[in-house]
Coordinates of C-alpha atoms in Angstrom, one line a residue:
M1 CA -23.6 35.9 18.1
K2 CA -25.8 37.5 20.6
R3 CA -27.0 40.0 17.8
F4 CA -27.6 37.1 15.5
C5 CA -29.7 35.4 18.1
L6 CA -31.8 38.4 18.7
W7 CA -32.4 38.9 15.1
F8 CA -33.5 35.2 14.5
A9 CA -35.9 35.3 17.3
F10 CA -37.2 38.5 16.1
S11 CA -37.9 37.3 12.7
A12 CA -39.6 34.1 14.2
V13 CA -41.9 36.3 16.1
F14 CA -43.0 38.4 13.2
V15 CA -43.5 35.2 11.0
A16 CA -45.5 33.6 13.7
G17 CA -47.5 36.9 14.2
C18 CA -48.2 37.6 10.5
K19 CA -49.7 34.2 10.0
K20 CA -52.6 35.2 12.2
L21 CA -53.4 38.4 10.1
D22 CA -56.3 37.9 7.8
Q23 CA -56.1 41.0 5.7
T24 CA -52.5 42.2 5.4
P25 CA -50.2 40.2 3.3
E26 CA -47.3 38.6 5.2
D27 CA -44.4 40.5 3.6
S28 CA -46.2 43.7 4.0
A29 CA -46.8 43.2 7.7
I30 CA -43.1 42.3 8.2
R31 CA -42.1 45.3 6.3
S32 CA -44.3 47.6 8.5
S33 CA -43.1 46.2 11.8
V34 CA -39.6 46.0 10.8
F35 CA -38.9 49.4 9.1
S36 CA -41.4 51.6 11.2
N37 CA -39.2 51.8 14.3
E38 CA -35.3 52.0 15.0
K39 CA -35.5 48.6 17.1
G40 CA -36.7 46.9 14.0
L41 CA -33.9 48.4 11.9
E42 CA -31.2 47.7 14.4
L43 CA -32.4 43.9 14.7
Y44 CA -32.5 43.8 10.8
A45 CA -29.2 45.3 10.4
N46 CA -27.6 42.8 12.7
S47 CA -28.0 40.2 10.0
F48 CA -25.7 42.1 7.9
Y49 CA -22.7 41.1 10.0
D50 CA -22.9 37.6 8.5
V51 CA -21.0 39.2 5.5
L52 CA -17.9 39.5 7.6
P53 CA -15.5 36.5 7.5
S54 CA -15.7 34.2 10.4
A55 CA -12.9 33.6 13.0
N56 CA -11.6 30.4 11.4
E57 CA -11.7 32.1 7.9
T58 CA -9.7 34.9 9.2
H59 CA -6.8 32.9 10.8
R60 CA -6.6 30.6 8.0
G61 CA -6.7 33.6 5.4
D62 CA -3.1 33.2 4.2
E63 CA -3.3 29.4 3.7
M64 CA -2.5 30.2 0.0
S65 CA 0.4 32.5 0.1
D66 CA 4.1 32.8 -1.1
Y67 CA 5.6 32.8 2.3
G68 CA 3.9 29.4 3.4
A69 CA 4.9 26.0 2.7
R70 CA 1.9 23.5 3.3
S71 CA 1.0 19.8 3.4
Q72 CA -0.1 20.0 -0.3
S73 CA 0.1 22.5 -3.2
P74 CA -3.2 24.3 -3.6
D75 CA -5.1 22.8 -6.6
F76 CA -5.3 26.7 -7.9
L77 CA -1.7 26.6 -8.5
V78 CA -1.3 23.2 -10.2
A79 CA -1.8 23.0 -13.9
G80 CA -5.0 21.2 -14.7
A81 CA -6.2 20.8 -11.1
Y82 CA -8.6 23.7 -11.0
N83 CA -11.2 25.0 -13.6
S84 CA -14.7 26.5 -13.8
R85 CA -16.2 23.0 -13.1
T86 CA -14.1 22.5 -9.8
S87 CA -15.1 25.9 -8.7
Q88 CA -18.7 25.1 -8.5
G89 CA -20.2 25.3 -5.3
E90 CA -17.6 27.5 -3.7
K91 CA -19.3 30.3 -1.8
G92 CA -17.2 32.9 -3.7
W93 CA -20.1 33.2 -6.3
D94 CA -22.9 33.2 -3.8
W95 CA -25.1 36.4 -4.0
R96 CA -27.8 35.5 -1.4
K97 CA -26.5 37.9 1.3
L98 CA -26.6 40.7 -1.2
R99 CA -30.3 40.4 -1.6
N100 CA -30.8 40.7 2.3
I101 CA -28.9 44.1 2.0
N102 CA -30.7 45.5 -1.0
F103 CA -34.0 44.6 0.4
F104 CA -33.2 46.7 3.5
I105 CA -31.9 49.6 1.4
E106 CA -35.3 49.6 -0.6
N107 CA -37.5 49.5 2.3
N108 CA -35.8 51.8 4.8
V109 CA -38.1 54.7 4.0
D110 CA -40.6 54.7 6.4
P111 CA -41.4 58.5 7.8
K112 CA -42.1 56.9 11.2
V113 CA -38.5 56.8 11.8
S114 CA -36.6 60.0 11.9
P115 CA -34.3 60.8 8.7
E116 CA -31.1 60.7 11.0
V117 CA -31.7 57.2 12.4
R118 CA -32.7 55.9 8.8
K119 CA -29.5 57.4 7.4
Q120 CA -27.5 55.7 10.1
Y121 CA -28.8 52.4 9.2
Q122 CA -28.7 53.1 5.5
G123 CA -25.0 53.8 5.9
L124 CA -24.6 50.5 7.6
A125 CA -26.3 48.8 4.8
R126 CA -24.2 50.4 2.2
F127 CA -20.9 49.5 4.1
F128 CA -21.8 46.0 4.1
R129 CA -22.8 46.2 0.5
A130 CA -19.5 47.6 -0.3
F131 CA -17.8 45.1 1.7
F132 CA -19.7 42.2 -0.1
Y133 CA -18.8 43.7 -3.6
F134 CA -15.1 44.4 -2.9
Q135 CA -14.7 40.8 -2.2
K136 CA -16.5 39.8 -5.5
V137 CA -14.4 42.1 -7.5
K138 CA -11.0 40.9 -6.0
R139 CA -11.9 37.4 -7.0
Y140 CA -13.8 37.6 -10.2
G141 CA -13.1 41.1 -11.7
D142 CA -16.1 42.2 -13.5
V143 CA -19.1 41.2 -11.9
P144 CA -23.0 42.0 -12.1
W145 CA -23.8 45.1 -10.3
I146 CA -27.2 44.6 -8.5
N147 CA -28.6 47.4 -6.3
K148 CA -32.2 46.2 -6.1
T149 CA -34.1 43.0 -5.1
F150 CA -35.1 40.9 -7.9
K151 CA -38.3 39.0 -8.3
V152 CA -38.1 35.5 -10.0
D153 CA -39.2 36.8 -13.3
D154 CA -37.1 39.6 -13.4
P155 CA -35.4 39.6 -16.8
A156 CA -32.4 41.6 -15.2
L157 CA -31.5 38.4 -13.4
Y158 CA -29.9 37.2 -16.8
N159 CA -27.9 40.4 -17.4
G160 CA -24.1 40.3 -18.1
R161 CA -21.5 41.3 -15.9
A162 CA -20.7 45.1 -15.3
A163 CA -17.5 46.6 -15.9
R164 CA -15.1 46.6 -13.1
A165 CA -14.8 50.5 -13.0
L166 CA -18.6 50.8 -12.6
V167 CA -18.6 48.5 -9.8
M168 CA -15.8 49.8 -8.0
D169 CA -17.1 53.5 -8.3
S170 CA -20.4 52.0 -6.7
V171 CA -18.3 50.5 -4.0
L172 CA -16.6 53.8 -3.3
A173 CA -19.9 55.7 -3.3
D174 CA -21.3 53.2 -0.8
L175 CA -18.4 53.6 1.5
D176 CA -18.4 57.2 1.2
F177 CA -22.1 57.4 2.2
A178 CA -21.3 55.0 5.2
I179 CA -18.6 57.2 6.4
A180 CA -21.0 60.3 6.1
N181 CA -23.9 58.7 7.9
I182 CA -22.8 56.1 10.4
S183 CA -23.2 57.6 13.6
R184 CA -21.4 55.1 15.8
S185 CA -18.0 56.7 16.7
S186 CA -16.8 54.0 19.0
D187 CA -17.3 50.4 20.1
N188 CA -15.8 48.9 23.1
S189 CA -16.7 45.3 22.0
K190 CA -14.7 45.8 18.7
T191 CA -17.4 43.7 16.8
L192 CA -19.5 46.6 15.3
I193 CA -18.8 48.8 12.4
T194 CA -18.1 52.4 13.3
K195 CA -17.3 55.5 11.3
S196 CA -13.5 54.7 11.9
V197 CA -13.9 51.1 10.7
A198 CA -15.5 52.4 7.6
L199 CA -12.8 55.0 7.0
A200 CA -10.1 52.3 7.7
F201 CA -11.8 49.9 5.5
K202 CA -11.9 52.4 2.6
S203 CA -8.1 52.9 2.9
R204 CA -7.9 49.0 2.2
V205 CA -10.3 49.2 -0.7
C206 CA -8.6 52.2 -2.5
L207 CA -5.0 50.9 -2.0
Y208 CA -6.0 47.7 -3.5
E209 CA -7.9 49.2 -6.4
G210 CA -5.4 51.9 -7.0
T211 CA -2.2 49.5 -7.1
F212 CA -4.4 46.9 -9.0
R213 CA -5.0 49.5 -11.8
K214 CA -1.4 50.8 -11.7
Y215 CA 0.2 47.4 -12.0
H216 CA -2.3 45.8 -14.4
P217 CA -2.3 47.9 -17.4
E218 CA -4.0 45.3 -19.5
K219 CA -7.1 46.5 -17.7
N220 CA -7.0 49.8 -19.3
L221 CA -7.6 51.6 -15.9
T222 CA -4.1 53.0 -15.3
A223 CA -5.2 56.6 -15.9
T224 CA -7.4 56.4 -12.7
A225 CA -4.9 54.8 -10.5
D226 CA -3.7 57.7 -8.8
Q227 CA -7.4 58.8 -7.9
W228 CA -7.8 55.7 -6.0
L229 CA -4.4 56.1 -4.3
T230 CA -5.2 59.6 -3.2
E231 CA -8.5 58.4 -1.7
A232 CA -6.5 55.7 0.1
A233 CA -4.0 58.2 1.6
T234 CA -6.8 60.5 2.5
A235 CA -8.8 57.9 4.1
A236 CA -6.0 56.5 6.1
A237 CA -4.9 60.0 7.2
A238 CA -8.4 60.7 8.4
T239 CA -8.3 57.3 10.3
M240 CA -4.9 58.3 11.8
Q241 CA -6.3 61.8 12.9
T242 CA -9.8 61.3 14.2
S243 CA -10.0 57.6 15.1
G244 CA -8.2 57.5 18.5
F245 CA -6.6 54.3 17.6
T246 CA -2.8 53.6 18.4
L247 CA -0.4 50.8 18.3
N248 CA -0.5 48.4 21.3
T249 CA 2.6 48.8 23.3
S250 CA 1.2 47.6 26.8
A251 CA 3.0 44.4 27.2
G252 CA 6.5 45.9 25.9
E253 CA 8.5 45.0 22.7
D254 CA 8.6 41.4 23.6
A255 CA 5.0 40.8 23.7
S256 CA 2.7 43.5 22.6
Y257 CA 2.7 42.5 19.1
R258 CA 1.5 38.6 19.7
Q259 CA -0.8 40.1 22.4
L260 CA -2.9 41.2 19.7
F261 CA -3.6 37.8 18.3
T262 CA -3.8 35.8 21.7
S263 CA -5.9 38.2 23.7
T264 CA -9.4 37.0 24.9
A265 CA -10.8 40.5 24.6
P266 CA -9.6 42.4 21.7
V267 CA -6.9 44.8 22.5
G268 CA -8.9 47.9 22.2
S269 CA -6.2 50.4 21.5
E270 CA -5.3 48.8 18.2
I271 CA -7.9 46.2 17.2
M272 CA -10.8 48.1 15.4
L273 CA -12.9 45.2 14.1
S274 CA -12.8 41.4 15.2
V275 CA -14.7 38.3 15.9
V276 CA -14.8 37.5 19.6
A277 CA -15.2 34.1 21.2
D278 CA -17.8 33.8 24.1
A279 CA -17.4 30.8 26.2
N280 CA -20.8 31.3 27.9
L281 CA -22.4 30.9 24.4
A282 CA -19.9 27.9 23.5
I283 CA -18.5 30.2 20.5
Y284 CA -14.9 29.2 19.9
N285 CA -12.6 29.2 17.1
D286 CA -10.0 26.5 15.9
A287 CA -6.8 28.3 15.8
N288 CA -4.8 26.0 18.2
W289 CA -6.3 22.8 16.5
Y290 CA -5.6 24.1 13.0
W291 CA -2.0 25.6 13.6
T292 CA -0.6 22.6 15.9
S293 CA -2.2 19.5 14.3
A294 CA -0.2 17.2 12.2
T295 CA -3.4 16.1 10.3
Y296 CA -6.2 18.7 10.7
G297 CA -4.8 22.0 9.1
S298 CA -2.4 22.3 6.2
R299 CA 0.6 22.3 8.5
L300 CA 1.6 25.9 7.1
S301 CA 5.0 26.9 7.9
F302 CA 7.0 30.0 6.7
T303 CA 9.8 29.7 4.3
R304 CA 13.3 30.7 4.9
T305 CA 13.2 33.1 1.9
F306 CA 10.4 35.2 3.9
V307 CA 12.1 34.7 7.3
N308 CA 15.2 36.1 5.9
T309 CA 13.3 39.5 5.4
Y310 CA 13.0 40.1 9.2
L311 CA 15.7 42.9 10.1
N312 CA 18.3 42.6 12.6
I313 CA 17.4 44.5 15.8
D314 CA 19.7 47.5 14.8
G315 CA 17.7 47.8 11.6
T316 CA 20.1 46.5 9.1
P317 CA 19.0 43.7 6.9
F318 CA 19.6 40.2 8.2
T319 CA 20.9 39.3 4.6
S320 CA 23.9 41.8 5.0
K321 CA 25.4 39.4 7.6
P322 CA 28.4 37.4 6.2
G323 CA 27.5 33.8 6.2
Y324 CA 23.8 34.2 6.7
Q325 CA 23.1 31.4 4.1
T326 CA 24.5 28.7 6.1
M327 CA 23.6 30.1 9.7
P328 CA 21.9 27.4 11.6
F329 CA 18.4 28.0 13.1
V330 CA 19.4 28.6 16.5
E331 CA 22.0 31.4 15.7
E332 CA 19.9 33.0 12.7
V333 CA 16.9 33.8 14.9
K334 CA 18.9 35.6 17.4
G335 CA 19.0 39.5 17.6
R336 CA 16.2 40.0 15.1
D337 CA 13.0 42.0 14.8
K338 CA 11.1 41.1 18.0
R339 CA 8.2 40.1 15.9
L340 CA 10.0 37.1 14.7
Q341 CA 10.0 35.5 18.2
Q342 CA 6.2 36.6 18.5
T343 CA 5.4 34.7 15.2
I344 CA 7.3 31.5 15.1
R345 CA 8.6 28.9 17.9
M346 CA 12.3 30.0 18.6
G347 CA 14.5 30.8 21.5
D348 CA 13.0 30.4 25.0
Y349 CA 9.3 29.8 23.7
K350 CA 7.5 27.6 26.0
R351 CA 4.1 25.9 26.1
I352 CA 2.0 24.9 29.1
N353 CA 1.2 21.1 29.5
G354 CA -0.8 20.2 32.5
G355 CA -0.1 23.6 34.1
T356 CA 3.8 23.3 33.6
P357 CA 5.7 25.5 31.1
E358 CA 7.8 23.3 28.9
A359 CA 10.4 24.2 26.3
A360 CA 8.8 24.0 22.9
P361 CA 11.1 24.1 20.0
P362 CA 9.8 23.5 16.4
I363 CA 8.3 20.1 16.1
F364 CA 8.5 18.4 12.6
S365 CA 5.4 16.6 12.9
Y366 CA 3.8 19.9 12.5
T367 CA 6.3 21.9 10.3
Y368 CA 7.8 21.4 7.1
T369 CA 10.5 24.1 7.1
G370 CA 11.3 24.6 10.9
Y371 CA 9.7 27.9 11.0
Q372 CA 6.6 27.0 12.9
P373 CA 3.9 29.7 13.5
I374 CA 2.6 30.7 17.0
K375 CA 0.9 33.9 16.0
W376 CA -2.7 32.8 16.6
T377 CA -2.2 30.0 18.9
L378 CA -2.6 30.0 22.7
D379 CA 0.3 28.6 24.6
D380 CA -1.7 26.0 26.8
T381 CA -1.9 22.7 25.0
K382 CA -5.5 22.1 26.5
Y383 CA -6.6 24.0 23.4
D384 CA -5.0 21.9 20.8
G385 CA -7.7 19.2 20.4
G386 CA -10.6 20.7 18.9
S387 CA -12.5 24.2 18.4
L388 CA -11.8 25.3 21.9
N389 CA -9.9 28.7 21.4
V390 CA -11.2 31.7 23.3
N391 CA -8.7 34.4 21.8
S392 CA -10.4 37.0 19.8
I393 CA -9.5 37.1 15.9
S394 CA -8.8 40.6 14.5
I395 CA -10.4 41.4 11.0
L396 CA -9.1 45.1 11.0
R397 CA -6.3 46.9 13.1
Y398 CA -4.7 50.2 13.1
A399 CA -1.3 49.0 12.0
E400 CA -2.8 48.2 8.6
V401 CA -4.0 51.8 8.3
L402 CA -0.4 53.0 8.9
L403 CA 0.8 50.6 6.2
N404 CA -1.9 51.8 3.8
Y405 CA -1.2 55.3 4.3
A406 CA 2.7 54.8 3.7
E407 CA 2.2 52.7 0.6
A408 CA -0.5 54.9 -1.0
K409 CA 2.0 57.9 -0.4
A410 CA 5.0 56.1 -1.8
E411 CA 2.9 55.1 -4.9
L412 CA 2.0 58.7 -5.4
G413 CA 5.5 59.8 -5.0
T414 CA 4.7 62.1 -1.9
F415 CA 6.2 60.1 0.8
T416 CA 8.3 62.0 3.3
D417 CA 10.6 61.5 6.1
A418 CA 7.7 62.6 8.4
D419 CA 5.5 60.1 6.8
W420 CA 8.1 57.3 7.4
S421 CA 8.5 58.3 11.0
K422 CA 4.8 58.0 11.9
T423 CA 4.3 54.8 10.0
I424 CA 7.1 52.4 9.4
G425 CA 9.0 53.9 12.2
V426 CA 6.6 53.5 14.9
L427 CA 5.8 49.8 13.6
R428 CA 9.5 49.0 13.8
Q429 CA 10.0 50.8 17.1
R430 CA 7.2 48.6 18.7
A431 CA 9.2 45.6 17.2
G432 CA 12.2 46.6 19.2
I433 CA 14.2 47.9 16.1
K434 CA 16.7 50.6 17.0
G435 CA 17.9 52.2 13.9
G436 CA 16.3 53.8 10.9
L437 CA 13.2 55.0 12.6
T438 CA 13.0 58.6 11.6
T439 CA 14.2 59.0 8.1
K440 CA 13.0 57.0 4.9
P441 CA 15.6 54.8 3.4
T442 CA 17.5 55.8 0.3
V443 CA 19.4 52.6 -0.6
V444 CA 17.6 49.5 -2.2
D445 CA 18.1 46.4 -0.3
A446 CA 19.5 43.9 -2.9
Y447 CA 18.0 40.9 -1.3
M448 CA 14.5 42.3 -1.3
K449 CA 14.9 43.3 -4.8
Q450 CA 16.3 39.9 -6.2
N451 CA 13.9 37.6 -4.4
Y452 CA 10.9 39.6 -4.4
F453 CA 10.2 42.8 -6.4
P454 CA 12.9 43.4 -9.2
D455 CA 10.7 46.1 -10.7
V456 CA 10.8 48.2 -7.7
T457 CA 13.4 50.9 -7.7
D458 CA 12.1 53.2 -4.8
A459 CA 14.0 52.1 -1.6
S460 CA 10.9 53.5 0.6
L461 CA 8.4 51.4 -1.3
L462 CA 10.4 48.4 -1.1
E463 CA 10.9 48.7 2.7
I464 CA 7.0 49.4 3.0
R465 CA 6.4 46.1 1.3
R466 CA 8.8 44.4 3.5
E467 CA 7.1 45.7 6.6
R468 CA 3.8 44.9 5.2
G469 CA 4.8 41.3 4.8
I470 CA 6.1 40.9 8.4
E471 CA 3.6 43.1 10.4
L472 CA 0.4 41.6 8.5
A473 CA 1.7 37.8 8.2
L474 CA -1.1 35.3 8.5
E475 CA -3.7 37.9 8.7
G476 CA -5.3 36.9 5.2
L477 CA -4.0 39.9 3.0
R478 CA -1.1 38.3 1.4
F479 CA -2.6 36.9 -1.6
D480 CA -4.4 40.2 -2.4
D481 CA -1.1 41.8 -2.0
I482 CA 0.4 39.6 -4.6
V483 CA -2.4 40.0 -7.1
R484 CA -2.7 43.7 -7.0
W485 CA 1.1 44.2 -7.2
K486 CA 1.1 41.7 -10.1
H487 CA 3.8 39.4 -8.7
G488 CA 2.0 36.0 -9.0
E489 CA 5.3 34.4 -9.8
L490 CA 6.1 34.6 -6.0
M491 CA 3.5 31.8 -5.5
T492 CA 5.9 29.4 -7.4
K493 CA 9.0 30.0 -5.1
V494 CA 10.8 27.0 -3.7
W495 CA 9.3 26.1 -0.2
N496 CA 12.5 26.0 1.6
G497 CA 13.4 25.7 5.3
F498 CA 16.2 26.2 7.7
Y499 CA 19.7 25.4 7.1
V500 CA 21.1 21.9 8.1
P501 CA 24.9 21.8 8.4
A502 CA 25.1 18.0 7.9
L503 CA 23.2 14.6 8.0
D504 CA 23.1 12.4 11.2
V505 CA 24.1 15.3 13.4
P506 CA 21.5 16.0 16.2
M507 CA 20.7 19.8 16.3
D508 CA 19.6 21.9 19.4
L509 CA 17.0 24.3 18.1
N510 CA 16.3 26.5 21.0
G511 CA 19.7 26.7 22.8
D512 CA 18.6 25.1 25.8
G513 CA 21.4 22.3 25.7
K514 CA 18.9 19.6 24.6
L515 CA 19.1 18.0 21.1
D516 CA 15.8 18.2 19.3
V517 CA 16.1 17.0 15.6
C518 CA 18.2 15.1 13.3
F519 CA 18.2 14.5 9.7
Y520 CA 19.4 11.3 8.0
K521 CA 19.2 9.1 5.0
V522 CA 19.9 5.9 6.9
M523 CA 18.4 5.5 10.4
P524 CA 21.1 5.2 12.8
A525 CA 21.3 2.1 15.0
N526 CA 21.4 4.0 18.3
P527 CA 19.3 7.2 18.0
V528 CA 19.6 9.7 20.6
A529 CA 16.6 9.6 23.0
G530 CA 14.3 12.7 22.7
V531 CA 15.5 13.6 19.2
N532 CA 13.1 13.7 16.3
Y533 CA 14.6 11.9 13.4
I534 CA 13.6 13.1 9.7
N535 CA 14.2 11.2 6.7
V536 CA 15.7 13.2 3.8
A537 CA 16.6 10.1 1.6
P538 CA 15.8 10.6 -2.2
T539 CA 13.1 7.9 -1.8
I540 CA 10.8 6.9 1.0
N541 CA 8.5 3.8 1.2
G542 CA 9.0 3.3 -2.5
G543 CA 8.3 6.9 -3.5
V544 CA 9.9 10.2 -4.0
N545 CA 10.5 11.9 -0.6
P546 CA 8.9 15.3 -0.6
Q547 CA 11.3 16.5 2.2
R548 CA 15.1 17.0 1.3
L549 CA 18.2 18.9 1.7
S550 CA 19.1 21.2 -1.1
N551 CA 22.6 20.2 -1.3
D552 CA 21.6 16.5 -0.8
T553 CA 23.7 15.9 2.5
S554 CA 23.4 19.4 3.7
G555 CA 21.6 22.7 3.0
E556 CA 18.3 24.1 3.2
L557 CA 15.2 21.8 3.9
T558 CA 13.0 21.9 0.8
W559 CA 9.4 20.5 0.6
L560 CA 7.3 19.2 -2.4
T561 CA 9.9 20.3 -5.0
T562 CA 8.6 17.7 -7.4
V563 CA 5.0 19.1 -7.3
M564 CA 5.1 22.1 -9.9
R565 CA 3.3 25.0 -8.9
T566 CA 2.4 27.3 -11.8
F567 CA 0.9 30.8 -11.8
E568 CA -0.4 32.2 -15.2
A569 CA -2.1 35.5 -16.2
K570 CA -5.5 33.8 -15.6
N571 CA -4.5 33.2 -12.0
Y572 CA -5.1 36.9 -11.1
L573 CA -9.0 36.2 -11.3
Y574 CA -11.0 33.0 -10.6
P575 CA -13.2 31.5 -13.1
I576 CA -17.0 32.1 -13.3
P577 CA -18.5 28.6 -12.2
E578 CA -19.8 26.7 -15.2
S579 CA -23.1 25.9 -13.8
D580 CA -23.8 29.6 -13.6
R581 CA -22.6 30.2 -17.0
I582 CA -25.1 27.5 -18.4
V583 CA -27.9 29.3 -16.7
N584 CA -26.8 32.7 -17.8
P585 CA -24.3 32.7 -20.8
K586 CA -24.2 36.4 -20.6
L587 CA -21.8 36.2 -17.8
G588 CA -19.1 35.0 -19.9
Q589 CA -15.7 33.8 -18.6
N590 CA -12.6 35.4 -17.3
P591 CA -9.6 35.1 -19.7
G592 CA -7.7 31.9 -19.8
W593 CA -10.4 29.8 -17.9

């Protein structure tokens, strides 16, 4: 934000000054003042950071995902509720930020600035152009390729969309240029683009594109999938070898993972790029308000199908335990991957209320499934009532690079025990898992195959996908993963919650001896004080009750089972907004929309 303030102040000074010039056109004066010195380039380049997602966009990034039950089904997944008209006005099809970048690239040619300095800022501009276009391609597939600034009467404004292959080749070229020319090698604030950030981001882009081409043969790009996967593995390996980043282990296996998401200052060992709050500038995020409000956010909660994928602490699948299907919450969360206790309310989790730590089991005014997230929230309740959070929000971290490397190598068929040990092994070791850390698995997990990826026969790849889901949960990458793997059907899975053994029997959710919740069809005459009573009768207030038990009087909690979510082939891309197609019919429309 400080950079943005400087940029806007700088721009205002130039505009005010140029109005006094009698002979030099205003845009020429600005151009000369900005592009003739390094300070001008630096201040202009600060405006590029607006391309990055905001803190709130990032911590809400998995609002639409397969593992999250929420207050309402997303319109995008409800038949007839989303189309090219309803998509109008969304910022997905907004091109204004691209013009700012292209203007810089075109005009950063003044010989008064040394070639080395110009290349550094040119590299930064091309990184942001690649970032901008990657978001566009993920959302719309083929998009117009624009690498210059247009005047209002330029006929090229009404060109059609360029082929995905051309656009992504251009994105890769921009990233390679950025990596070669960005001179900044480190950044203590973790808010600036460095050479390592560009390398890590390249591994994300290339993994996405390589797997998308592999699993979407209808796009006729499968022949080049391995080229992109090789680029992904190479970029991730270079990041691992040269960046100096490591996994954070400073707080021990019980806290090091969550510390990444609740720390005020970014955890420098692992966080590569983040959005940082600043109380002095009144810059906050709304993570607590969003994740603890019964009305403000989507009340997103994890499903039991996903929570079942967290391993036992010995490294064996939880779903290999006899009777796991009917295990009550207080028992099922014990002895698991330590990331579970750092991601949801469970066990001895406490919140601070007026300075006093208090037991905080799942609260059903916030959660539909019982698996209530805490990953982005601060434990003091004083942050709950508005945009008050001071924790930094990670956009890119080293753990993802390890996962990108592992997945790219597995997809290429070159994944080794050594690769497993330095990627999945170290991630699980940080999470307290004791077994299976040094050699890749050879047996396919039946639960993962049946419930998630029936087309995957490689045991290592299946475990890498399990690990990716757990490690990166709620970090805004899940829907992208589902799209590139071509597993949209996961978006329609039942939103299920924890197991309820019986009606009218209060449950202790955190093992502290106090009863917390009871599920009923008829409210008891003498309810137990302090217990939250949840109605699971078939009807409520004259309508269908959205929260039920799967076996009517016992079973898993279910939510919104009467609202049918659908995922068709067309949902792998978004529609081009109708208003834009009216202005430029050459844009066409994505299939099915």
